[in-house]
Coordinates of N, CA and C in Angstrom, one line a residue:
X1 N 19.9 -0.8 -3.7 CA 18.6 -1.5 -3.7 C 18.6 -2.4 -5.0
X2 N 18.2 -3.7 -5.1 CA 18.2 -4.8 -5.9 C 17.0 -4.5 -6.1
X3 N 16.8 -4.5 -7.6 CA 15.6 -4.7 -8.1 C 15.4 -5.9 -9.3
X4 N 14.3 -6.3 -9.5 CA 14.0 -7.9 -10.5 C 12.9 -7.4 -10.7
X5 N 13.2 -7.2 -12.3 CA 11.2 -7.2 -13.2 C 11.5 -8.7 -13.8
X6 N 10.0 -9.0 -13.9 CA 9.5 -10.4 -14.5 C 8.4 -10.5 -15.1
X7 N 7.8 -11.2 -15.9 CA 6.7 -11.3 -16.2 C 6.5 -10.9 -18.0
X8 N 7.6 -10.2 -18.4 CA 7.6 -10.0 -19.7 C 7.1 -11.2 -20.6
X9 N 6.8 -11.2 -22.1 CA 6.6 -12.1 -22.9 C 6.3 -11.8 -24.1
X10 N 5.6 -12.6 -24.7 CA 5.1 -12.3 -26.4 C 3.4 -12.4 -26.0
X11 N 2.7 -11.4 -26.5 CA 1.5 -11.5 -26.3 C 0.6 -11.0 -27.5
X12 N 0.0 -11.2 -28.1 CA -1.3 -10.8 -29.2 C -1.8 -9.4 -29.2
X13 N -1.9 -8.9 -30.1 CA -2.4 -6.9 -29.8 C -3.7 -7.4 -29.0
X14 N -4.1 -6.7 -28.0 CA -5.2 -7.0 -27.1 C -5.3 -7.6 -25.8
X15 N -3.9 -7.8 -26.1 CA -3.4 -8.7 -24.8 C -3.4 -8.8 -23.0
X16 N -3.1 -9.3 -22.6 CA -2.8 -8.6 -21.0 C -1.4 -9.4 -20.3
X17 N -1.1 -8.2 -19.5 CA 0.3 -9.2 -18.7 C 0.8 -8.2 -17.8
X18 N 1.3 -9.1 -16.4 CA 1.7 -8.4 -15.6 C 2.8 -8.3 -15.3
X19 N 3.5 -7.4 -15.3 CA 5.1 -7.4 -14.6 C 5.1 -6.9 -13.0
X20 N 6.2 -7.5 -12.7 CA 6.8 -7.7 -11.0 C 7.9 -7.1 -11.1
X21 N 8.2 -6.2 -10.1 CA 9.2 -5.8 -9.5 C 9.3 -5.9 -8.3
X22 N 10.6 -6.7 -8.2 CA 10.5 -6.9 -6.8 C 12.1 -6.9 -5.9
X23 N 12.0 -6.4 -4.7 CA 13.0 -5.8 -4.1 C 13.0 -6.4 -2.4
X24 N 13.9 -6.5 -2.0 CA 14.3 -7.3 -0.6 C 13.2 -6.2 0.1
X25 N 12.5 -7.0 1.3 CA 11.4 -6.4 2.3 C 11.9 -5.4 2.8
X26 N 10.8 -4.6 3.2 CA 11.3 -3.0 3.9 C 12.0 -2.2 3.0
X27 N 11.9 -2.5 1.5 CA 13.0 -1.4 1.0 C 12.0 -0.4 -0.4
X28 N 11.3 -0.6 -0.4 CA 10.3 0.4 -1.6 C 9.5 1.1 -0.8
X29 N 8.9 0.9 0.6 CA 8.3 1.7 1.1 C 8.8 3.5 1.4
X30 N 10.3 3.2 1.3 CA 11.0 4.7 1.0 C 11.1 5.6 0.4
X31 N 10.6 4.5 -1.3 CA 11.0 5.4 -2.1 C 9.3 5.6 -3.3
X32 N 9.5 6.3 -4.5 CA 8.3 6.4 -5.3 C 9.6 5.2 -6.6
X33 N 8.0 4.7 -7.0 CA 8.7 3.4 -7.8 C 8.4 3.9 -9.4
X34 N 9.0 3.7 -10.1 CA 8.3 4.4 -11.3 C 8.8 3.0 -12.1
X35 N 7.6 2.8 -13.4 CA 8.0 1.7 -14.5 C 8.1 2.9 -16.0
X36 N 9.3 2.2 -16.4 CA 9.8 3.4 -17.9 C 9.8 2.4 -19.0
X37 N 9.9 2.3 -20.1 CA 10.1 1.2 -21.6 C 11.2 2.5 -22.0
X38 N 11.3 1.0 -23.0 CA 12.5 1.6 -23.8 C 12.2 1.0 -25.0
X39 N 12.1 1.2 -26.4 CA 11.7 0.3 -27.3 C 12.9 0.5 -28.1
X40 N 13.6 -0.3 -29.2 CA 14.2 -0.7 -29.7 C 14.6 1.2 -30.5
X41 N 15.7 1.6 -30.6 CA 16.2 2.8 -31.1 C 15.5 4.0 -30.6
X42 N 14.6 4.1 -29.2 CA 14.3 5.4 -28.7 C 15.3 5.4 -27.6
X43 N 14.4 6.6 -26.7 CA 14.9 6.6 -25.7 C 13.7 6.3 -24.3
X44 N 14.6 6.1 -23.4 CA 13.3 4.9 -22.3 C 12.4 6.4 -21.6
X45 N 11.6 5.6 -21.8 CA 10.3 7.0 -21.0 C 9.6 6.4 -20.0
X46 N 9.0 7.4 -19.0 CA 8.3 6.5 -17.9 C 7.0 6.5 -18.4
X47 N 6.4 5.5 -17.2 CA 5.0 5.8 -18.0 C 4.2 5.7 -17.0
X48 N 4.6 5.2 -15.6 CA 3.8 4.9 -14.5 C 4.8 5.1 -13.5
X49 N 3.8 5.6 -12.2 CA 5.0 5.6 -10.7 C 3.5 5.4 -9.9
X50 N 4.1 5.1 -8.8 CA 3.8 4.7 -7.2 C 4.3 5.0 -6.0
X51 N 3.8 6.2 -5.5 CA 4.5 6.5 -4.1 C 4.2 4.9 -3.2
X52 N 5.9 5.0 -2.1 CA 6.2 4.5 -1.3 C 4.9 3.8 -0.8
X53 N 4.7 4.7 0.5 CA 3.5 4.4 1.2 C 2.1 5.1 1.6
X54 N 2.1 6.0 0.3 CA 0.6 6.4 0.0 C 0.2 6.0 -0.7
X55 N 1.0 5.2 -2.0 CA -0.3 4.3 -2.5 C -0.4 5.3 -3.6
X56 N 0.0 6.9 -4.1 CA -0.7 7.5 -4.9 C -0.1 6.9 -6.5
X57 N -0.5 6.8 -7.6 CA -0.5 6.4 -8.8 C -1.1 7.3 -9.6
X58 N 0.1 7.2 -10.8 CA 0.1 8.2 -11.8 C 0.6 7.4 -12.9
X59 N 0.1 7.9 -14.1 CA -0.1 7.1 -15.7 C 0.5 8.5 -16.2
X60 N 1.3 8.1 -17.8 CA 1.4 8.8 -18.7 C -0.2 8.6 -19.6
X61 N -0.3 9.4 -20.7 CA -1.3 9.7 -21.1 C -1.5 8.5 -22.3
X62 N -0.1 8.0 -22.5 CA -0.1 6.8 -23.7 C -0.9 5.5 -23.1
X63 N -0.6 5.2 -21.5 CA -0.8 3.8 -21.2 C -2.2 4.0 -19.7
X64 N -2.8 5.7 -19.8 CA -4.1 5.6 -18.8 C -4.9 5.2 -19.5
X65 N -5.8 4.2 -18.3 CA -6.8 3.5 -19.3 C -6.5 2.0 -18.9
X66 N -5.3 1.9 -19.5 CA -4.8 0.3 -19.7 C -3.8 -0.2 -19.1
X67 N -3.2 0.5 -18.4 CA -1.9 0.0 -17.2 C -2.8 0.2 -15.4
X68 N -2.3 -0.4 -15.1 CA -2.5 0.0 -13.9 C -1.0 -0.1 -12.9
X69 N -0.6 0.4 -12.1 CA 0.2 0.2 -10.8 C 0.1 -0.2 -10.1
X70 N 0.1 -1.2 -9.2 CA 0.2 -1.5 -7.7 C 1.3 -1.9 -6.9
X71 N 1.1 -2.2 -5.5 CA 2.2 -2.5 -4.7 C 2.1 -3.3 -3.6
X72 N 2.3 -4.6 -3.3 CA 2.2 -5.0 -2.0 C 3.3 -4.9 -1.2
X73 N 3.4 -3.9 -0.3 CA 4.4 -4.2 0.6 C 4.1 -5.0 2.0
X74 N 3.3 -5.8 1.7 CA 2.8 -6.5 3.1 C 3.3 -8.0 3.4
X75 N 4.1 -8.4 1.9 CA 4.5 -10.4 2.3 C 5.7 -9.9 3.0
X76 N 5.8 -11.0 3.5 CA 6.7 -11.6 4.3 C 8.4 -11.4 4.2
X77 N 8.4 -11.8 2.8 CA 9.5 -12.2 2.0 C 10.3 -10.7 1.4
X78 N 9.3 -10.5 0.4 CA 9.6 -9.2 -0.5 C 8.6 -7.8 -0.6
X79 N 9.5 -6.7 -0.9 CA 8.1 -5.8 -1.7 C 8.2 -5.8 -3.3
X80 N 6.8 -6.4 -3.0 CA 7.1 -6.2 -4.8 C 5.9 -4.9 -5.3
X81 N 6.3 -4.5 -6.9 CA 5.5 -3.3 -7.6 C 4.5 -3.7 -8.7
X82 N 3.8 -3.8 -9.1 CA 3.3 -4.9 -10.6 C 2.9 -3.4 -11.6
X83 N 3.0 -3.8 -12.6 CA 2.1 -3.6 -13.7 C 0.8 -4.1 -14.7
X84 N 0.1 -4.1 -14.3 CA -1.0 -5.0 -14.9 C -1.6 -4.1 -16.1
X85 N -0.9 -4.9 -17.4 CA -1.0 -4.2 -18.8 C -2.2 -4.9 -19.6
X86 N -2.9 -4.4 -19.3 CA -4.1 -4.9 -20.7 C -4.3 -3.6 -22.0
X87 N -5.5 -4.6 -22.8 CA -5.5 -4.1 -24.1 C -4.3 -3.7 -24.9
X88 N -2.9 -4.3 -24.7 CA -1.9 -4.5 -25.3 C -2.0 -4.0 -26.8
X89 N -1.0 -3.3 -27.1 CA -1.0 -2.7 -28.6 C 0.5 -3.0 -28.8
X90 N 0.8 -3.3 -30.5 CA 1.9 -3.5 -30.9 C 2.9 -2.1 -30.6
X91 N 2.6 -1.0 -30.6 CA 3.6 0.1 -29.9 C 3.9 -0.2 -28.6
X92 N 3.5 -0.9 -27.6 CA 3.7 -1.2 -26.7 C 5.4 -2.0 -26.2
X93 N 5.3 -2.3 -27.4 CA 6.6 -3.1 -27.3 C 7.8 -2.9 -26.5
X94 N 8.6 -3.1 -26.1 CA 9.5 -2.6 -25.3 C 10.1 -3.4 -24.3
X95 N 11.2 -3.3 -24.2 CA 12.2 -3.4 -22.6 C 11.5 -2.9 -21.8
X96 N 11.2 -3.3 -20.7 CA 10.0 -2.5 -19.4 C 11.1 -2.6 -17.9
X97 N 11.7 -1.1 -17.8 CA 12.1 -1.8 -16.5 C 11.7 -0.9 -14.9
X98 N 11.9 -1.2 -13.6 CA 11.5 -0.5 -12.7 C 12.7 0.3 -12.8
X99 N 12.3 1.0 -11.1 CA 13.2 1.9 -11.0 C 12.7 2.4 -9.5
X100 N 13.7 3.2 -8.7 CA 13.1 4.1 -7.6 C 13.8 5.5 -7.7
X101 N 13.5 6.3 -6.4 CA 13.9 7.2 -6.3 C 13.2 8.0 -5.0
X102 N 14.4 8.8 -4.7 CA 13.5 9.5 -3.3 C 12.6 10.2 -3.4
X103 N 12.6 10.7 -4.6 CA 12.0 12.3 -5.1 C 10.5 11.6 -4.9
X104 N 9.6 12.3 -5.3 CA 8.5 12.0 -5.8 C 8.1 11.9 -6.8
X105 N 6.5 10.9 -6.7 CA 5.8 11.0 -8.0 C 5.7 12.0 -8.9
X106 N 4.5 13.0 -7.4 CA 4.3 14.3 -8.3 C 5.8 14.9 -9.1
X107 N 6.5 15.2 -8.6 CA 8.0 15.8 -9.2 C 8.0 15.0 -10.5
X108 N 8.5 13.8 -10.4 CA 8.4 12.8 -11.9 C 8.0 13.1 -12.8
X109 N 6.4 13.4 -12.5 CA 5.4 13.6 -13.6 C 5.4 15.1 -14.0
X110 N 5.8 16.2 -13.6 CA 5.8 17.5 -13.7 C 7.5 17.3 -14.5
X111 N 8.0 16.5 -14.3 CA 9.6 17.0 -15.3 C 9.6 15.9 -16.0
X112 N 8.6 15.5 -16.3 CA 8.5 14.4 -17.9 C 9.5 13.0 -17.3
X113 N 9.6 12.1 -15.9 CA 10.5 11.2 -16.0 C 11.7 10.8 -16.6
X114 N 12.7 12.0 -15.8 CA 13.7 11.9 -16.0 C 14.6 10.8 -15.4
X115 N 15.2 10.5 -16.5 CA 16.1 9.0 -16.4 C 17.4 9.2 -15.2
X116 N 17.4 11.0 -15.2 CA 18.6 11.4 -14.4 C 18.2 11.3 -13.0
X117 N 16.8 10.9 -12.9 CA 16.7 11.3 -11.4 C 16.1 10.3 -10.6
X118 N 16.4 9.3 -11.0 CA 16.1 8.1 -10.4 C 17.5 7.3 -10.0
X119 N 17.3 6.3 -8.7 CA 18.7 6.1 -8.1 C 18.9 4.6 -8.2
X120 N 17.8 3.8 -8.4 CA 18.4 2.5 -9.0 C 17.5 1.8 -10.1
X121 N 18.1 1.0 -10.9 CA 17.3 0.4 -12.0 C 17.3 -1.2 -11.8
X122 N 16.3 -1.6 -12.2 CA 16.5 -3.2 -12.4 C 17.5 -3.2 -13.8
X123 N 17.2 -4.9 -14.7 CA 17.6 -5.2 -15.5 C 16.8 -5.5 -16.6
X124 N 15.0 -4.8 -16.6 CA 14.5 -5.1 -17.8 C 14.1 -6.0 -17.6
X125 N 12.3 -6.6 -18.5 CA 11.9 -7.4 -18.8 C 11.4 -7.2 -20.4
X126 N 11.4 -8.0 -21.3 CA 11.1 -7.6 -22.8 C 9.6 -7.8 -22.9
X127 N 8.9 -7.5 -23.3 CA 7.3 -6.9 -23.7 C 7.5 -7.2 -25.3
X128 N 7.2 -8.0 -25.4 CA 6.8 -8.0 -27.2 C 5.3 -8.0 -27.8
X129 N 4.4 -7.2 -28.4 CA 2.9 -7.5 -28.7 C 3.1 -7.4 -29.9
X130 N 2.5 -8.6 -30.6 CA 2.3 -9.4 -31.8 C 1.3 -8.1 -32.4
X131 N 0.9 -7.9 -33.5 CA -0.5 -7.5 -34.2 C -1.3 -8.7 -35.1

């Protein structure tokens, strides 16, 4: 599975911005989509997922509030995943990349998003928030 995040940039603490992931048609409906960062000397943590085709959505406790998930799997062309990030904080900062996996959300979120259990990755988008 090909995956492309986009939408990264430089943005002002308070900010907002959406990232895209997006994957050839018919192919995310299968799986739970999860978005993880990675900031400069940690290690990458998830922070959001989205089952396939129920639609359910789940936040880590750093980014509920102010991230949202979604998913259109209905164009034509592609499915893509978004993140729609407001109130932007300089912690925020980070490499942001997708990801899938068969498992589930709930599972994800019950074993802290593990990096081991997801089966493909994009290639990152950079997130920078100014203060």
């Amino acid at each position: 599975v090909q995956l492309v995040e986009s939408g990264g940039g430089l943005v002002q603490s308070g900010g907002t911005l959406r990232l895209s992931c997006s994957a050839p048609k018919n192919t995310l409906e299968d799986y739970a989509v999860a978005w993880f960062r990675q900031a400069p000397g940690q290690e990458r943590q998830g922070v959001s997922c989205i089952s396939g085709t129920a639609g359910m959505t789940f936040y880590t406790d750093s980014v509920k509030g102010r991230f949202t998930i979604s998913s259109d799997l209905a164009k034509d062309s592609e499915d893509t995943v978004y993140l729609q990030m407001t109130n932007l904080k300089p912690e925020d900062t980070a490499t942001y990349y997708c990801a899938v996996t068969e498992l589930s959300c709930t599972y994800l979120t019950r074993t802290g998003y593990q990096t081991s259990d997801m089966d493909y990755w994009g290639k990152g988008t950079l997130v920078t928030v100014s203060s």
